[in-house]
């Protein structure tokens, strides 16, 4: 019977973990439109435990609001989620941060229990501080991981751009229009940049112009190459300039920029490679060169 009651509470989403506020009680009567059926709404879970998440949803909402006030930066998080291509809301991302923080807290508590069970000479205050530090590290680590996802995705898009630009130039030179070339590429292409172009085409079908849709792609990323690509396509569509040559020139510019970046990275790696040579290989070489003479000098003195 208790299991049936818990299941009914999970399905109905009744916030039984706290007292209902006046706003929650008046909201159904002040809503403009009728509430849609739960069968037609997609309630996607953020955590690996959807039933527990629905039961704890009121508590999670309070924790998300408190975390949002402490951390802040909703605009930055929204921009980075768009740059990473994640279909998440800011609140869902905050829930993931809470999950990571909870995992860090559990790890800290587990370490504290191990220390207490083995009677290590550790202070309870130090163990509590360690658990708190791990919890904060989990929250901040999810934010850093999002930044890492943005950087990796933009690197993939930069690597894909020359090939995509040349394929578009080939399709345009064969007689297709810009929209047809983009549709063909988004249909047969695989990767981050074709997916972004497919989103731009979907926005253009919804009523926006092609230039506005491509400007949205450039706005969702921080790549100058995509901004130049959007400007070039917009100018070619509006003024009738040859688009194929523009795309080939942009592909060449991106390849040249990638080559320069590779040379700069190689120069930095060359300096880093001198560290083991100077501090490991060179002393061993000197030791092998001097040891026979030192050993012979020792024998003659004896």
Tab-separated table of C-alpha atoms in Angstrom:
chain	number	residue	atom	x	y	z
A	1	UNK	CA	0.000	0.000	0.000
A	2	UNK	CA	2.851	2.351	0.831
A	3	UNK	CA	4.526	1.479	-2.462
A	4	UNK	CA	1.301	2.324	-4.322
A	5	UNK	CA	1.043	5.647	-2.517
A	6	UNK	CA	4.670	6.467	-3.307
A	7	UNK	CA	4.127	5.583	-6.965
A	8	UNK	CA	1.033	7.808	-7.119
A	9	UNK	CA	2.982	10.672	-5.569
A	10	UNK	CA	5.830	10.190	-8.068
A	11	UNK	CA	3.439	10.219	-11.039
A	12	UNK	CA	1.356	13.111	-9.859
A	13	UNK	CA	4.386	15.174	-8.844
A	14	UNK	CA	2.829	16.358	-5.581
A	15	UNK	CA	5.439	18.395	-3.661
A	16	UNK	CA	4.943	16.478	-0.404
A	17	UNK	CA	8.426	17.235	0.897
A	18	UNK	CA	7.541	20.797	1.815
A	19	UNK	CA	4.475	22.871	2.563
A	20	UNK	CA	2.731	24.211	-0.519
A	21	UNK	CA	3.171	27.924	-0.947
A	22	UNK	CA	0.355	30.316	-1.741
A	23	UNK	CA	1.746	30.884	-5.231
A	24	UNK	CA	1.638	27.151	-5.969
A	25	UNK	CA	-1.947	26.907	-4.763
A	26	UNK	CA	-3.134	29.875	-6.826
A	27	UNK	CA	-1.163	29.052	-9.994
A	28	UNK	CA	-3.714	26.548	-11.479
A	29	UNK	CA	-6.485	29.168	-11.229
A	30	UNK	CA	-4.457	32.055	-12.671
A	31	UNK	CA	-3.030	30.216	-15.681
A	32	UNK	CA	-4.057	31.692	-19.047
A	33	UNK	CA	-4.205	28.467	-21.049
A	34	UNK	CA	-5.367	25.031	-20.071
A	35	UNK	CA	-2.723	22.721	-18.692
A	36	UNK	CA	-1.631	20.166	-21.329
A	37	UNK	CA	-1.978	16.485	-20.730
A	38	UNK	CA	0.942	14.719	-19.085
A	39	UNK	CA	0.789	12.143	-21.874
A	40	UNK	CA	1.712	14.841	-24.395
A	41	UNK	CA	4.506	16.492	-22.424
A	42	UNK	CA	8.050	15.180	-22.471
A	43	UNK	CA	9.445	15.087	-18.941
A	44	UNK	CA	13.062	14.178	-19.480
A	45	UNK	CA	15.076	13.205	-16.446
A	46	UNK	CA	18.435	14.828	-15.798
A	47	UNK	CA	19.772	12.413	-13.186
A	48	UNK	CA	20.208	8.625	-13.616
A	49	UNK	CA	17.337	8.076	-11.150
A	50	UNK	CA	14.171	9.531	-12.736
A	51	UNK	CA	11.708	8.315	-10.091
A	52	UNK	CA	13.802	9.669	-7.235
A	53	UNK	CA	14.280	12.882	-9.178
A	54	UNK	CA	10.532	13.383	-9.500
A	55	UNK	CA	10.045	12.694	-5.818
A	56	UNK	CA	12.753	15.178	-4.837
A	57	UNK	CA	11.886	17.772	-7.477
A	58	UNK	CA	10.655	20.462	-4.996
A	59	UNK	CA	13.824	20.051	-2.947
A	60	UNK	CA	15.958	20.158	-6.105
A	61	UNK	CA	14.196	23.344	-7.214
A	62	UNK	CA	15.093	25.036	-3.925
A	63	UNK	CA	18.708	23.835	-4.138
A	64	UNK	CA	18.981	24.982	-7.760
A	65	UNK	CA	17.734	28.458	-6.883
A	66	UNK	CA	20.212	28.710	-3.994
A	67	UNK	CA	23.080	27.449	-6.142
A	68	UNK	CA	22.123	29.899	-8.868
A	69	UNK	CA	22.267	32.773	-6.416
A	70	UNK	CA	25.658	31.636	-5.107
A	71	UNK	CA	27.343	30.873	-8.422
A	72	UNK	CA	25.512	33.208	-10.805
A	73	UNK	CA	26.438	33.588	-14.453
A	74	UNK	CA	23.255	32.295	-16.084
A	75	UNK	CA	24.052	34.174	-19.301
A	76	UNK	CA	27.504	32.603	-19.516
A	77	UNK	CA	26.121	29.136	-18.821
A	78	UNK	CA	23.401	29.568	-21.461
A	79	UNK	CA	25.978	30.654	-24.037
A	80	UNK	CA	28.323	27.786	-23.265
A	81	UNK	CA	25.485	25.270	-23.434
A	82	UNK	CA	24.654	26.584	-26.906
A	83	UNK	CA	28.307	26.446	-27.900
A	84	UNK	CA	28.584	22.866	-26.647
A	85	UNK	CA	25.464	21.856	-28.576
A	86	UNK	CA	23.722	20.647	-25.429
A	87	UNK	CA	19.933	20.720	-25.422
A	88	UNK	CA	19.726	21.595	-21.738
A	89	UNK	CA	18.217	24.401	-19.770
A	90	UNK	CA	20.236	26.319	-17.216
A	91	UNK	CA	18.221	24.760	-14.398
A	92	UNK	CA	18.926	21.261	-15.731
A	93	UNK	CA	22.617	22.113	-15.830
A	94	UNK	CA	22.412	23.314	-12.222
A	95	UNK	CA	20.878	19.959	-11.300
A	96	UNK	CA	23.834	18.212	-12.922
A	97	UNK	CA	26.133	20.430	-10.879
A	98	UNK	CA	24.281	19.376	-7.739
A	99	UNK	CA	24.678	15.718	-8.731
A	100	UNK	CA	28.413	16.171	-9.208
A	101	UNK	CA	28.631	18.010	-5.903
A	102	UNK	CA	26.679	15.225	-4.209
A	103	UNK	CA	29.084	12.639	-5.621
A	104	UNK	CA	32.016	14.648	-4.273
A	105	UNK	CA	30.330	14.887	-0.877
A	106	UNK	CA	29.748	11.124	-0.814
A	107	UNK	CA	33.390	10.498	-1.685
A	108	UNK	CA	34.447	12.796	1.140
A	109	UNK	CA	32.144	11.037	3.604
A	110	UNK	CA	33.453	7.643	2.471
A	111	UNK	CA	37.027	8.786	3.062
A	112	UNK	CA	36.011	10.089	6.488
A	113	UNK	CA	34.421	6.743	7.384
A	114	UNK	CA	37.525	4.874	6.253
A	115	UNK	CA	39.724	7.187	8.322
A	116	UNK	CA	37.547	6.729	11.410
A	117	UNK	CA	37.266	2.958	11.002
A	118	UNK	CA	41.040	2.530	10.745
A	119	UNK	CA	41.630	4.978	13.596
A	120	UNK	CA	43.846	7.327	11.662
A	121	UNK	CA	44.990	10.339	13.634
A	122	UNK	CA	42.856	12.836	11.785
A	123	UNK	CA	40.699	15.625	13.115
A	124	UNK	CA	36.921	15.454	12.505
A	125	UNK	CA	37.060	19.102	11.466
A	126	UNK	CA	39.636	18.259	8.801
A	127	UNK	CA	37.456	15.426	7.492
A	128	UNK	CA	34.429	17.722	7.380
A	129	UNK	CA	36.431	20.351	5.512
A	130	UNK	CA	37.640	17.666	3.084
A	131	UNK	CA	34.058	16.578	2.355
A	132	UNK	CA	33.011	20.191	1.792
A	133	UNK	CA	35.977	20.839	-0.498
A	134	UNK	CA	35.154	17.746	-2.554
A	135	UNK	CA	31.517	18.836	-2.840
A	136	UNK	CA	32.516	22.319	-4.035
A	137	UNK	CA	35.064	20.751	-6.395
A	138	UNK	CA	32.310	18.624	-7.905
A	139	UNK	CA	30.104	21.661	-8.539
A	140	UNK	CA	32.939	23.659	-10.072
A	141	UNK	CA	34.256	20.617	-11.927
A	142	UNK	CA	30.983	20.292	-13.857
A	143	UNK	CA	31.352	23.907	-14.924
A	144	UNK	CA	34.933	23.312	-16.044
A	145	UNK	CA	33.848	20.196	-17.921
A	146	UNK	CA	31.296	22.260	-19.840
A	147	UNK	CA	34.065	24.673	-20.852
A	148	UNK	CA	36.151	21.680	-21.961
A	149	UNK	CA	33.236	20.376	-24.042
A	150	UNK	CA	32.910	23.775	-25.732
A	151	UNK	CA	36.624	23.838	-26.574
A	152	UNK	CA	36.616	20.285	-27.963
A	153	UNK	CA	33.521	20.943	-30.077
A	154	UNK	CA	34.936	24.138	-31.524
A	155	UNK	CA	38.184	22.347	-32.368
A	156	UNK	CA	36.175	19.717	-34.234
A	157	UNK	CA	34.227	22.381	-36.094
A	158	UNK	CA	37.458	24.140	-37.054
A	159	UNK	CA	38.880	20.875	-38.368
A	160	UNK	CA	35.667	20.153	-40.317
A	161	UNK	CA	35.273	23.631	-41.805
A	162	UNK	CA	37.715	23.364	-44.778
A	163	UNK	CA	36.132	20.117	-45.992
A	164	UNK	CA	32.603	21.484	-45.528
A	165	UNK	CA	33.463	24.714	-47.350
A	166	UNK	CA	35.007	22.860	-50.293
A	167	UNK	CA	32.024	20.504	-50.552
A	168	UNK	CA	29.692	23.506	-50.562
A	169	UNK	CA	31.839	25.194	-53.211
A	170	UNK	CA	31.733	22.023	-55.328
A	171	UNK	CA	27.939	21.796	-55.034
A	172	UNK	CA	27.475	25.479	-55.889
A	173	UNK	CA	29.856	25.222	-58.840
A	174	UNK	CA	27.828	22.240	-60.091
A	175	UNK	CA	24.727	24.446	-60.358
A	176	UNK	CA	22.968	24.107	-56.993
A	177	UNK	CA	21.837	27.123	-55.017
A	178	UNK	CA	23.143	27.938	-51.538
A	179	UNK	CA	20.096	26.445	-49.813
A	180	UNK	CA	20.216	23.264	-51.889
A	181	UNK	CA	23.948	22.873	-51.255
A	182	UNK	CA	23.440	23.292	-47.512
A	183	UNK	CA	20.584	20.772	-47.519
A	184	UNK	CA	22.682	18.228	-49.396
A	185	UNK	CA	25.619	18.683	-47.059
A	186	UNK	CA	23.512	18.504	-43.899
A	187	UNK	CA	21.868	15.342	-45.224
A	188	UNK	CA	25.038	13.428	-46.111
A	189	UNK	CA	27.484	15.049	-43.686
A	190	UNK	CA	28.411	13.754	-40.258
A	191	UNK	CA	29.917	15.934	-37.613
A	192	UNK	CA	29.402	19.017	-35.509
A	193	UNK	CA	29.406	21.588	-38.308
A	194	UNK	CA	26.876	19.753	-40.547
A	195	UNK	CA	24.623	19.441	-37.497
A	196	UNK	CA	24.838	23.213	-36.925
A	197	UNK	CA	24.055	23.827	-40.600
A	198	UNK	CA	21.030	21.527	-40.292
A	199	UNK	CA	19.808	23.641	-37.354
A	200	UNK	CA	20.269	26.773	-39.457
A	201	UNK	CA	18.239	25.250	-42.298
A	202	UNK	CA	15.478	24.304	-39.864
A	203	UNK	CA	15.380	27.897	-38.653
A	204	UNK	CA	15.239	29.199	-42.230
A	205	UNK	CA	12.295	26.876	-42.957
A	206	UNK	CA	10.580	28.317	-39.886
A	207	UNK	CA	10.555	31.779	-41.449
A	208	UNK	CA	13.994	33.319	-40.948
A	209	UNK	CA	16.184	34.285	-43.866
A	210	UNK	CA	19.234	32.226	-44.705
A	211	UNK	CA	21.546	35.055	-43.658
A	212	UNK	CA	19.853	35.329	-40.251
A	213	UNK	CA	20.033	31.557	-39.755
A	214	UNK	CA	23.751	31.496	-40.559
A	215	UNK	CA	24.315	34.477	-38.297
A	216	UNK	CA	22.730	32.385	-35.550
A	217	UNK	CA	25.305	29.639	-36.215
A	218	UNK	CA	28.113	32.210	-35.935
A	219	UNK	CA	26.577	33.624	-32.752
A	220	UNK	CA	26.407	30.182	-31.109
A	221	UNK	CA	30.146	29.742	-31.565
A	222	UNK	CA	33.209	31.893	-31.022
A	223	UNK	CA	34.937	30.933	-34.270
A	224	UNK	CA	35.877	33.824	-36.576
A	225	UNK	CA	35.844	31.464	-39.564
A	226	UNK	CA	32.136	30.767	-39.146
A	227	UNK	CA	31.405	34.489	-38.838
A	228	UNK	CA	33.237	35.131	-42.113
A	229	UNK	CA	31.410	32.177	-43.671
A	230	UNK	CA	28.012	33.581	-42.675
A	231	UNK	CA	28.946	37.033	-43.995
A	232	UNK	CA	30.210	35.566	-47.255
A	233	UNK	CA	27.085	33.514	-47.871
A	234	UNK	CA	24.848	36.479	-46.992
A	235	UNK	CA	26.698	38.783	-49.403
A	236	UNK	CA	26.679	36.136	-52.131
A	237	UNK	CA	22.925	35.573	-51.756
A	238	UNK	CA	22.042	39.285	-51.616
A	239	UNK	CA	24.393	40.610	-54.325
A	240	UNK	CA	24.793	37.569	-56.534
A	241	UNK	CA	28.579	37.298	-56.175
A	242	UNK	CA	30.236	33.932	-56.993
A	243	UNK	CA	29.935	31.883	-53.848
A	244	UNK	CA	32.236	29.026	-54.862
A	245	UNK	CA	35.353	31.187	-54.983
A	246	UNK	CA	34.504	32.753	-51.633
A	247	UNK	CA	34.113	29.337	-49.999
A	248	UNK	CA	37.375	28.043	-51.483
A	249	UNK	CA	39.215	31.135	-50.267
A	250	UNK	CA	37.777	30.710	-46.766
A	251	UNK	CA	38.752	27.036	-46.714
A	252	UNK	CA	42.304	27.997	-47.687
A	253	UNK	CA	42.433	30.647	-44.961
A	254	UNK	CA	41.302	28.161	-42.309
A	255	UNK	CA	43.850	25.573	-43.465
A	256	UNK	CA	46.594	28.194	-43.348
A	257	UNK	CA	45.514	29.249	-39.849
A	258	UNK	CA	45.558	25.604	-38.755
A	259	UNK	CA	49.052	25.203	-40.193
A	260	UNK	CA	50.289	28.258	-38.313
A	261	UNK	CA	48.693	27.008	-35.107
A	262	UNK	CA	50.377	23.631	-35.580
A	263	UNK	CA	53.764	25.295	-36.095
A	264	UNK	CA	53.294	27.403	-32.956
A	265	UNK	CA	52.285	24.339	-30.973
A	266	UNK	CA	55.339	22.494	-32.285
A	267	UNK	CA	57.574	25.362	-31.170
A	268	UNK	CA	56.125	25.252	-27.665
A	269	UNK	CA	56.484	21.464	-27.533
A	270	UNK	CA	60.099	21.746	-28.646
A	271	UNK	CA	60.918	23.858	-25.595
A	272	UNK	CA	59.069	21.390	-23.356
A	273	UNK	CA	60.980	18.472	-24.886
A	274	UNK	CA	64.274	20.076	-23.833
A	275	UNK	CA	63.425	19.500	-20.165
A	276	UNK	CA	63.931	15.678	-20.123
A	277	UNK	CA	66.937	16.033	-22.434
A	278	UNK	CA	68.697	18.513	-20.154
A	279	UNK	CA	67.726	17.027	-16.798
A	280	UNK	CA	67.660	13.286	-17.646
A	281	UNK	CA	69.472	12.299	-20.832
A	282	UNK	CA	72.408	14.710	-20.569
A	283	UNK	CA	73.387	13.810	-16.944
A	284	UNK	CA	73.277	10.099	-17.779
A	285	UNK	CA	75.440	10.674	-20.864
A	286	UNK	CA	77.994	12.642	-18.825
A	287	UNK	CA	77.971	9.922	-16.172
A	288	UNK	CA	78.666	7.204	-18.743
A	289	UNK	CA	81.492	9.315	-20.218
A	290	UNK	CA	83.211	10.094	-16.922
A	291	UNK	CA	82.680	6.833	-15.042
A	292	UNK	CA	85.434	4.744	-16.811
A	293	UNK	CA	88.068	7.446	-16.175
A	294	UNK	CA	86.968	7.855	-12.565
A	295	UNK	CA	87.059	4.071	-12.049
A	296	UNK	CA	90.526	3.818	-13.603
A	297	UNK	CA	91.809	6.687	-11.444
A	298	UNK	CA	90.489	4.880	-8.361
A	299	UNK	CA	92.365	1.640	-9.315
A	300	UNK	CA	95.673	3.459	-9.844
A	301	UNK	CA	95.454	5.222	-6.512
A	302	UNK	CA	94.764	1.922	-4.723
